Tab-separated table of C-alpha atoms in Angstrom:
chain	number	residue	atom	x	y	z
A	66	MET	CA	163.745	126.866	32.556
A	67	MET	CA	160.453	126.829	34.494
A	68	THR	CA	158.503	127.096	31.230
A	69	LEU	CA	160.409	124.109	29.788
A	70	THR	CA	159.760	122.060	32.926
A	71	LEU	CA	156.027	122.832	32.912
A	72	GLY	CA	155.854	122.022	29.229
A	73	ALA	CA	157.540	118.660	29.777
A	74	ALA	CA	155.162	117.895	32.653
A	75	ARG	CA	152.139	118.681	30.484
A	76	ARG	CA	153.448	116.420	27.703
A	77	THR	CA	154.041	113.611	30.200
A	78	ILE	CA	150.510	113.953	31.600
A	79	ALA	CA	149.045	114.080	28.096
A	80	GLU	CA	150.949	110.927	27.116
A	81	ALA	CA	149.975	109.038	30.265
A	82	PHE	CA	146.318	110.049	30.455
A	83	PRO	CA	144.806	107.593	27.901
A	84	GLY	CA	146.456	104.574	29.526
A	85	VAL	CA	145.617	105.704	33.056
A	86	ALA	CA	142.009	106.348	32.022
A	87	VAL	CA	141.674	102.905	30.427
A	88	SER	CA	143.129	101.222	33.537
A	89	ALA	CA	140.741	103.159	35.791
A	90	LEU	CA	137.789	102.216	33.583
A	91	VAL	CA	138.749	98.535	33.766
A	92	ALA	CA	139.056	98.813	37.555
A	93	ALA	CA	135.627	100.471	37.856
A	94	THR	CA	134.096	97.742	35.688
A	95	ALA	CA	135.741	95.077	37.843
A	96	GLN	CA	134.354	96.710	41.002
A	97	PHE	CA	130.869	96.809	39.461
A	98	LEU	CA	131.058	93.100	38.604
A	99	SER	CA	132.323	92.331	42.096
A	100	GLU	CA	129.488	94.201	43.814
A	101	HIS	CA	126.738	92.747	41.609
A	102	TYR	CA	127.950	89.188	41.000
A	103	GLY	CA	130.192	88.431	43.991
A	104	ALA	CA	133.407	87.840	42.040
A	105	PRO	CA	136.689	89.165	43.560
A	106	ALA	CA	137.398	92.636	42.161
A	107	MET	CA	141.144	91.957	41.813
A	108	LEU	CA	140.455	88.824	39.770
A	109	MET	CA	137.976	90.634	37.540
A	110	ALA	CA	140.398	93.532	36.965
A	111	LEU	CA	143.178	91.157	35.969
A	112	LEU	CA	141.030	89.081	33.617
A	113	LEU	CA	139.502	92.144	31.950
A	114	GLY	CA	142.970	93.624	31.582
A	115	LEU	CA	144.291	90.450	29.959
A	116	ALA	CA	141.542	90.718	27.349
A	117	LEU	CA	142.778	94.231	26.480
A	118	ASN	CA	146.439	93.330	26.029
A	119	PHE	CA	146.480	94.953	22.575
A	120	LEU	CA	146.255	98.370	24.282
A	121	SER	CA	149.803	97.970	25.615
A	122	GLU	CA	151.398	97.213	22.256
A	123	GLU	CA	154.192	99.518	21.191
A	124	GLY	CA	152.942	102.539	19.280
A	125	THR	CA	149.473	102.668	20.846
A	126	ARG	CA	148.392	105.872	22.614
A	127	THR	CA	147.560	103.938	25.770
A	128	ALA	CA	150.892	102.104	26.214
A	129	PRO	CA	152.785	104.858	28.136
A	130	GLY	CA	149.929	105.389	30.591
A	131	VAL	CA	149.438	101.674	31.162
A	132	ALA	CA	153.135	101.317	32.010
A	133	PHE	CA	152.936	104.339	34.341
A	134	THR	CA	149.883	102.934	36.119
A	135	ALA	CA	151.362	99.462	36.558
A	136	ARG	CA	154.416	100.976	38.242
A	137	THR	CA	153.705	104.321	39.908
A	138	VAL	CA	150.035	103.947	40.881
A	139	LEU	CA	150.881	100.508	42.253
A	140	ARG	CA	153.535	101.935	44.559
A	141	LEU	CA	151.148	104.636	45.785
A	142	GLY	CA	148.617	101.959	46.710
A	143	VAL	CA	151.147	99.896	48.646
A	144	ALA	CA	152.462	102.940	50.517
A	145	LEU	CA	148.950	103.929	51.623
A	146	LEU	CA	148.478	100.522	53.261
A	147	GLY	CA	150.720	101.809	56.063
A	148	ALA	CA	147.958	104.108	57.318
A	149	ARG	CA	146.072	101.047	58.594
A	150	ILE	CA	148.990	99.723	60.680
A	151	SER	CA	149.835	100.725	64.257
A	152	VAL	CA	151.874	99.420	67.172
A	153	GLU	CA	148.729	99.387	69.342
A	154	MET	CA	147.017	97.121	66.824
A	155	LEU	CA	149.952	94.722	66.858
A	156	ALA	CA	150.048	94.590	70.651
A	157	GLY	CA	146.333	93.878	70.925
A	158	LEU	CA	146.612	90.291	69.734
A	159	GLY	CA	149.222	89.056	72.200
A	160	PRO	CA	152.817	87.859	71.740
A	161	ALA	CA	151.981	84.190	71.111
A	162	ALA	CA	149.640	84.876	68.180
A	163	ILE	CA	151.975	87.538	66.772
A	164	GLY	CA	154.874	85.084	66.967
A	165	LEU	CA	152.806	82.466	65.132
A	166	VAL	CA	151.915	84.913	62.359
A	167	VAL	CA	155.504	86.183	61.947
A	168	ALA	CA	156.897	82.641	61.956
A	169	GLY	CA	154.319	81.653	59.338
A	170	VAL	CA	155.449	84.468	57.047
A	171	VAL	CA	159.162	83.701	57.399
A	172	LEU	CA	158.854	79.919	57.129
A	173	THR	CA	156.489	80.071	54.153
A	174	ILE	CA	158.985	82.193	52.228
A	175	GLY	CA	161.765	79.771	53.222
A	176	PHE	CA	159.614	76.816	52.159
A	177	GLY	CA	158.952	78.518	48.819
A	178	LEU	CA	162.680	78.931	48.171
A	179	ALA	CA	163.394	75.297	49.017
A	180	ALA	CA	160.450	73.943	47.033
A	181	ALA	CA	161.255	76.127	44.016
A	182	ARG	CA	164.797	74.776	43.981
A	183	LEU	CA	163.507	71.198	44.004
A	184	MET	CA	161.003	72.012	41.238
A	185	GLY	CA	163.560	73.765	39.044
A	186	ARG	CA	162.164	77.307	39.398
A	187	ASP	CA	164.431	80.319	39.979
A	188	TRP	CA	164.822	82.173	43.282
A	189	SER	CA	163.053	85.335	42.131
A	190	PHE	CA	159.894	83.391	41.266
A	191	ALA	CA	160.086	81.719	44.687
A	192	LEU	CA	160.305	85.085	46.469
A	193	LEU	CA	157.417	86.446	44.412
A	194	THR	CA	155.043	83.530	45.054
A	195	GLY	CA	156.223	82.771	48.595
A	196	GLY	CA	155.976	86.404	49.665
A	197	SER	CA	152.524	86.871	48.166
A	198	VAL	CA	151.204	83.718	49.864
A	199	ALA	CA	152.856	84.551	53.193
A	200	ILE	CA	151.922	88.244	53.462
A	201	CYS	CA	148.924	89.718	51.664
A	202	GLY	CA	148.301	88.171	48.278
A	203	ALA	CA	148.088	90.442	45.257
A	204	SER	CA	149.317	93.549	47.117
A	205	ALA	CA	152.455	91.755	48.296
A	206	ALA	CA	153.067	90.268	44.858
A	207	MET	CA	153.071	93.702	43.262
A	208	ALA	CA	155.261	95.219	45.986
A	209	ILE	CA	157.818	92.393	45.828
A	210	ALA	CA	157.895	92.483	42.026
A	211	ALA	CA	158.912	96.154	42.232
A	212	VAL	CA	162.226	95.294	43.929
A	213	LEU	CA	163.080	92.093	42.064
A	214	PRO	CA	165.448	92.280	39.072
A	215	ARG	CA	163.582	92.793	35.823
A	216	HIS	CA	163.679	90.101	33.150
A	217	ALA	CA	161.702	89.045	30.086
A	218	ARG	CA	159.174	87.050	32.158
A	219	SER	CA	158.600	89.594	34.933
A	220	GLU	CA	155.139	90.772	33.849
A	221	ARG	CA	154.006	87.218	33.107
A	222	ASP	CA	155.163	85.933	36.498
A	223	LEU	CA	153.477	88.815	38.308
A	224	ALA	CA	150.166	88.345	36.484
A	225	PHE	CA	150.268	84.590	37.143
A	226	THR	CA	150.964	85.134	40.843
A	227	VAL	CA	148.183	87.692	41.266
A	228	LEU	CA	145.725	85.436	39.428
A	229	SER	CA	146.732	82.377	41.469
A	230	VAL	CA	146.623	83.963	44.932
A	231	THR	CA	143.290	85.616	44.155
A	232	VAL	CA	141.722	82.343	43.021
A	233	LEU	CA	143.180	80.472	46.004
A	234	SER	CA	141.904	83.199	48.362
A	235	THR	CA	138.412	82.840	46.949
A	236	VAL	CA	138.482	79.061	47.393
A	237	ALA	CA	139.816	79.492	50.939
A	238	MET	CA	137.080	82.020	51.789
A	239	VAL	CA	134.512	79.267	51.186
A	240	LEU	CA	136.473	76.245	52.446
A	241	TYR	CA	138.390	77.492	55.492
A	242	PRO	CA	135.370	78.498	57.661
A	243	MET	CA	134.144	74.897	57.311
A	244	LEU	CA	137.593	73.606	58.236
A	245	SER	CA	137.711	75.804	61.352
A	246	GLY	CA	134.480	74.158	62.521
A	247	LEU	CA	135.883	70.723	61.724
A	248	PHE	CA	139.000	71.475	63.793
A	249	GLY	CA	136.841	72.625	66.722
A	250	PHE	CA	138.394	76.089	66.923
A	251	THR	CA	137.024	78.750	69.244
A	252	PRO	CA	135.828	81.994	67.583
A	253	ARG	CA	139.178	83.650	68.425
A	254	ASP	CA	141.236	80.709	67.138
A	255	SER	CA	139.094	80.624	63.993
A	256	GLY	CA	139.958	84.291	63.455
A	257	VAL	CA	143.674	83.596	63.867
A	258	PHE	CA	143.404	80.664	61.446
A	259	LEU	CA	141.535	82.627	58.772
A	260	GLY	CA	143.596	85.812	59.127
A	261	GLY	CA	146.842	83.864	59.222
A	262	THR	CA	146.230	81.751	56.122
A	263	ILE	CA	143.946	83.456	53.564
A	264	HIS	CA	145.901	85.599	51.123
A	265	ASP	CA	143.811	88.709	50.386
A	266	VAL	CA	142.271	91.108	52.916
A	267	ALA	CA	138.787	91.159	51.345
A	268	GLN	CA	138.481	87.372	51.448
A	269	VAL	CA	139.712	87.314	55.064
A	270	VAL	CA	136.965	89.741	56.057
A	271	GLY	CA	134.349	87.746	54.161
A	272	ALA	CA	135.396	84.430	55.683
A	273	GLY	CA	135.739	85.803	59.228
A	274	PHE	CA	132.401	87.570	59.468
A	275	SER	CA	130.641	84.572	57.900
A	276	ILE	CA	131.375	82.806	61.225
A	277	GLY	CA	130.668	85.708	63.582
A	278	PRO	CA	131.676	89.220	64.697
A	279	GLU	CA	134.447	88.081	67.076
A	280	THR	CA	135.976	85.818	64.438
A	281	GLY	CA	135.719	88.541	61.801
A	282	GLU	CA	137.387	91.183	63.947
A	283	THR	CA	140.181	88.804	65.025
A	284	ALA	CA	140.735	87.617	61.451
A	285	THR	CA	141.002	91.203	60.180
A	286	LEU	CA	143.473	92.118	62.924
A	287	VAL	CA	145.661	89.073	62.228
A	288	LYS	CA	145.574	89.832	58.520
A	289	LEU	CA	146.720	93.410	59.130
A	290	ILE	CA	149.636	92.059	61.165
A	291	ARG	CA	150.634	90.037	58.106
A	292	VAL	CA	150.272	93.202	56.007
A	293	SER	CA	152.610	94.995	58.433
A	294	MET	CA	155.284	92.434	57.508
A	295	LEU	CA	155.280	93.744	53.937
A	296	ALA	CA	157.744	96.605	54.474
A	297	PRO	CA	160.425	94.658	56.411
A	298	VAL	CA	160.186	91.676	54.056
A	299	VAL	CA	160.518	93.824	50.921
A	300	LEU	CA	163.421	95.694	52.510
A	301	CYS	CA	165.162	92.425	53.411
A	302	PHE	CA	164.694	91.129	49.874
A	303	SER	CA	166.196	94.326	48.488
A	304	LEU	CA	169.188	94.174	50.853
A	305	VAL	CA	169.927	90.512	50.100
A	306	ILE	CA	169.603	91.038	46.345
A	307	ARG	CA	172.098	93.899	46.446
A	308	ALA	CA	174.496	92.180	48.855
A	309	ARG	CA	174.719	89.032	46.729
A	310	GLY	CA	175.009	90.901	43.438
A	311	LEU	CA	171.914	89.177	42.059
A	312	ALA	CA	170.443	92.406	40.737
A	313	GLU	CA	172.966	92.865	37.946
A	314	ARG	CA	170.552	92.538	35.052
A	315	GLU	CA	169.145	94.833	32.432
A	316	GLY	CA	172.344	96.766	31.904
A	317	GLY	CA	173.536	96.459	35.479
A	318	LYS	CA	170.687	98.486	36.979
A	319	ARG	CA	169.892	97.385	40.530
A	320	PRO	CA	166.755	97.839	42.622
A	321	PRO	CA	167.024	100.708	45.141
A	322	LEU	CA	168.167	99.951	48.669
A	323	LEU	CA	164.979	101.344	50.218
A	324	PRO	CA	162.205	101.826	47.642
A	325	GLY	CA	160.216	105.007	48.108
A	326	PHE	CA	156.907	103.189	48.519
A	327	VAL	CA	158.361	101.104	51.383
A	328	LEU	CA	159.541	104.299	53.073
A	329	GLY	CA	156.075	105.787	52.602
A	330	PHE	CA	154.500	102.671	54.117
A	331	LEU	CA	156.772	102.921	57.180
A	332	VAL	CA	156.206	106.673	57.622
A	333	LEU	CA	152.409	106.303	57.522
A	334	ALA	CA	152.540	103.361	59.934
A	335	ALA	CA	154.694	105.412	62.333
A	336	LEU	CA	152.337	108.404	62.120
A	337	ASN	CA	149.336	106.158	62.727
A	338	SER	CA	151.083	104.547	65.703
A	339	ALA	CA	151.714	108.009	67.160
A	340	GLY	CA	148.026	108.867	66.825
A	341	LEU	CA	148.684	111.534	64.203
A	342	VAL	CA	146.441	109.968	61.555
A	343	PRO	CA	142.737	110.565	62.357
A	344	PRO	CA	140.535	107.447	61.939
A	345	VAL	CA	138.580	109.099	59.137
A	346	LEU	CA	141.780	109.861	57.250
A	347	ALA	CA	143.040	106.303	57.806
A	348	ASP	CA	139.774	104.953	56.402
A	349	TRP	CA	140.078	107.195	53.340
A	350	ALA	CA	143.691	106.100	52.872
A	351	GLY	CA	142.501	102.491	52.942
A	352	VAL	CA	139.874	103.185	50.293
A	353	LEU	CA	142.344	105.082	48.114
A	354	SER	CA	144.912	102.311	48.537
A	355	ARG	CA	142.418	99.675	47.448
A	356	TRP	CA	141.437	101.648	44.344
A	357	ALA	CA	145.066	102.386	43.459
A	358	LEU	CA	145.915	98.677	43.700
A	359	LEU	CA	142.827	97.722	41.697
A	360	ILE	CA	143.715	100.194	38.927
A	361	ALA	CA	147.332	99.001	38.987
A	362	ILE	CA	146.389	95.327	38.660
A	363	ALA	CA	144.151	96.242	35.722
A	364	ALA	CA	147.210	97.831	34.088
A	365	VAL	CA	149.337	94.772	34.890
A	366	GLY	CA	146.708	92.651	33.150
A	367	ILE	CA	146.711	94.923	30.105
A	368	LYS	CA	150.508	94.682	29.909
A	369	THR	CA	150.457	90.869	30.062
A	370	SER	CA	149.846	88.502	27.180
A	371	LEU	CA	147.494	85.671	28.180
A	372	ALA	CA	149.282	83.263	25.853
A	373	ARG	CA	152.628	84.046	27.507
A	374	MET	CA	151.142	83.744	30.999
A	375	LEU	CA	149.877	80.248	30.235
A	376	ASP	CA	153.480	79.283	29.429
A	377	VAL	CA	154.277	79.427	33.138
A	378	GLY	CA	153.485	75.710	33.399
A	379	GLY	CA	152.050	73.240	35.884
A	380	VAL	CA	155.144	73.281	38.086
A	381	ALA	CA	154.510	76.923	38.969
A	382	ILE	CA	150.899	76.154	39.855
A	383	GLY	CA	152.078	73.269	42.023
A	384	LEU	CA	154.554	75.551	43.792
A	385	ILE	CA	152.042	78.219	44.791
A	386	VAL	CA	149.498	75.580	45.889
A	387	ALA	CA	152.209	73.854	47.970
A	388	GLU	CA	153.108	77.181	49.632
A	389	THR	CA	149.437	77.763	50.460
A	390	ILE	CA	149.060	74.296	51.971
A	391	PHE	CA	152.283	74.700	53.971
A	392	LEU	CA	151.077	77.981	55.505
A	393	GLY	CA	147.704	76.471	56.393
A	394	VAL	CA	149.215	73.375	58.005
A	395	PHE	CA	151.710	75.485	59.969
A	396	VAL	CA	149.053	77.812	61.399
A	397	VAL	CA	146.734	74.922	62.321
A	398	ALA	CA	149.597	73.069	64.024
A	399	GLY	CA	150.630	76.254	65.838
A	400	LEU	CA	147.113	76.859	67.142
A	401	HIS	CA	146.859	73.318	68.484
A	402	PHE	CA	150.258	73.710	70.145
A	403	LEU	CA	149.322	77.058	71.735
A	404	SER	CA	146.039	75.594	72.982
């Protein structure tokens, strides 16, 4: 029995290796382009992956590994994000700012659902785009997609969302620091504004430290508070989907009640809060998480047909832009009210 199990494991590894290797190579290329030309690594990985869509076609040696990477490596990356979260970190910002950030996440998702209904888009697309805008961009999009019911447009919708939030984050990284000066924000309020509105962590860091150290540190902290909302939001989505029977697709298979990667996220966050994760290990977990997510998004790009992704339409673009504007307006209004 043991021999049969080991043999099956070796065959699985052998089947997955070409696709995993290709995804990792695309991710490394994207990182190289990012470091030398300033383009967002996530965006580069997705675009390069889209150009290699033929590698995911049925019958190719790389298809099984690409599918494995887009699913399993993705979940590993999301789980490792928990090592950067702690209760002490959350308490350091103060209840008013935390309340503003949490309210922004919840209301943005609610706005996305309402706007999607008016625009004729389905609820799952609203949760995908609204959650990615509200929480942490591409990472949230991939985590939320893992618990949504699968359908024929799942990969296309995920690739579109990742592409959109990454582009919007890059625009915001340039535009929002100028807006914070226009609004007359203090360095701390500028950090809350940038961390509470820009989608991806890397762009938050870039925008914050372009203003100053205090703004950069505050922006990063606020952004990590939004990241900490990932686990409870994904869990709530999963519970609501099951309770309302909306997951009965693809032969009746439903998403799990508590996905393993969400549990891993929570366990690592709890260990970090208890001081059981050394800072060096937390830093390494952050690096590994970033690479896992980069490799996974490369695989998502490879699995997605560019022609099919373009079919998503202008309404979808309008929806994700509207969600981004809503979040920005809410945070700015909240800061003025708190002041």
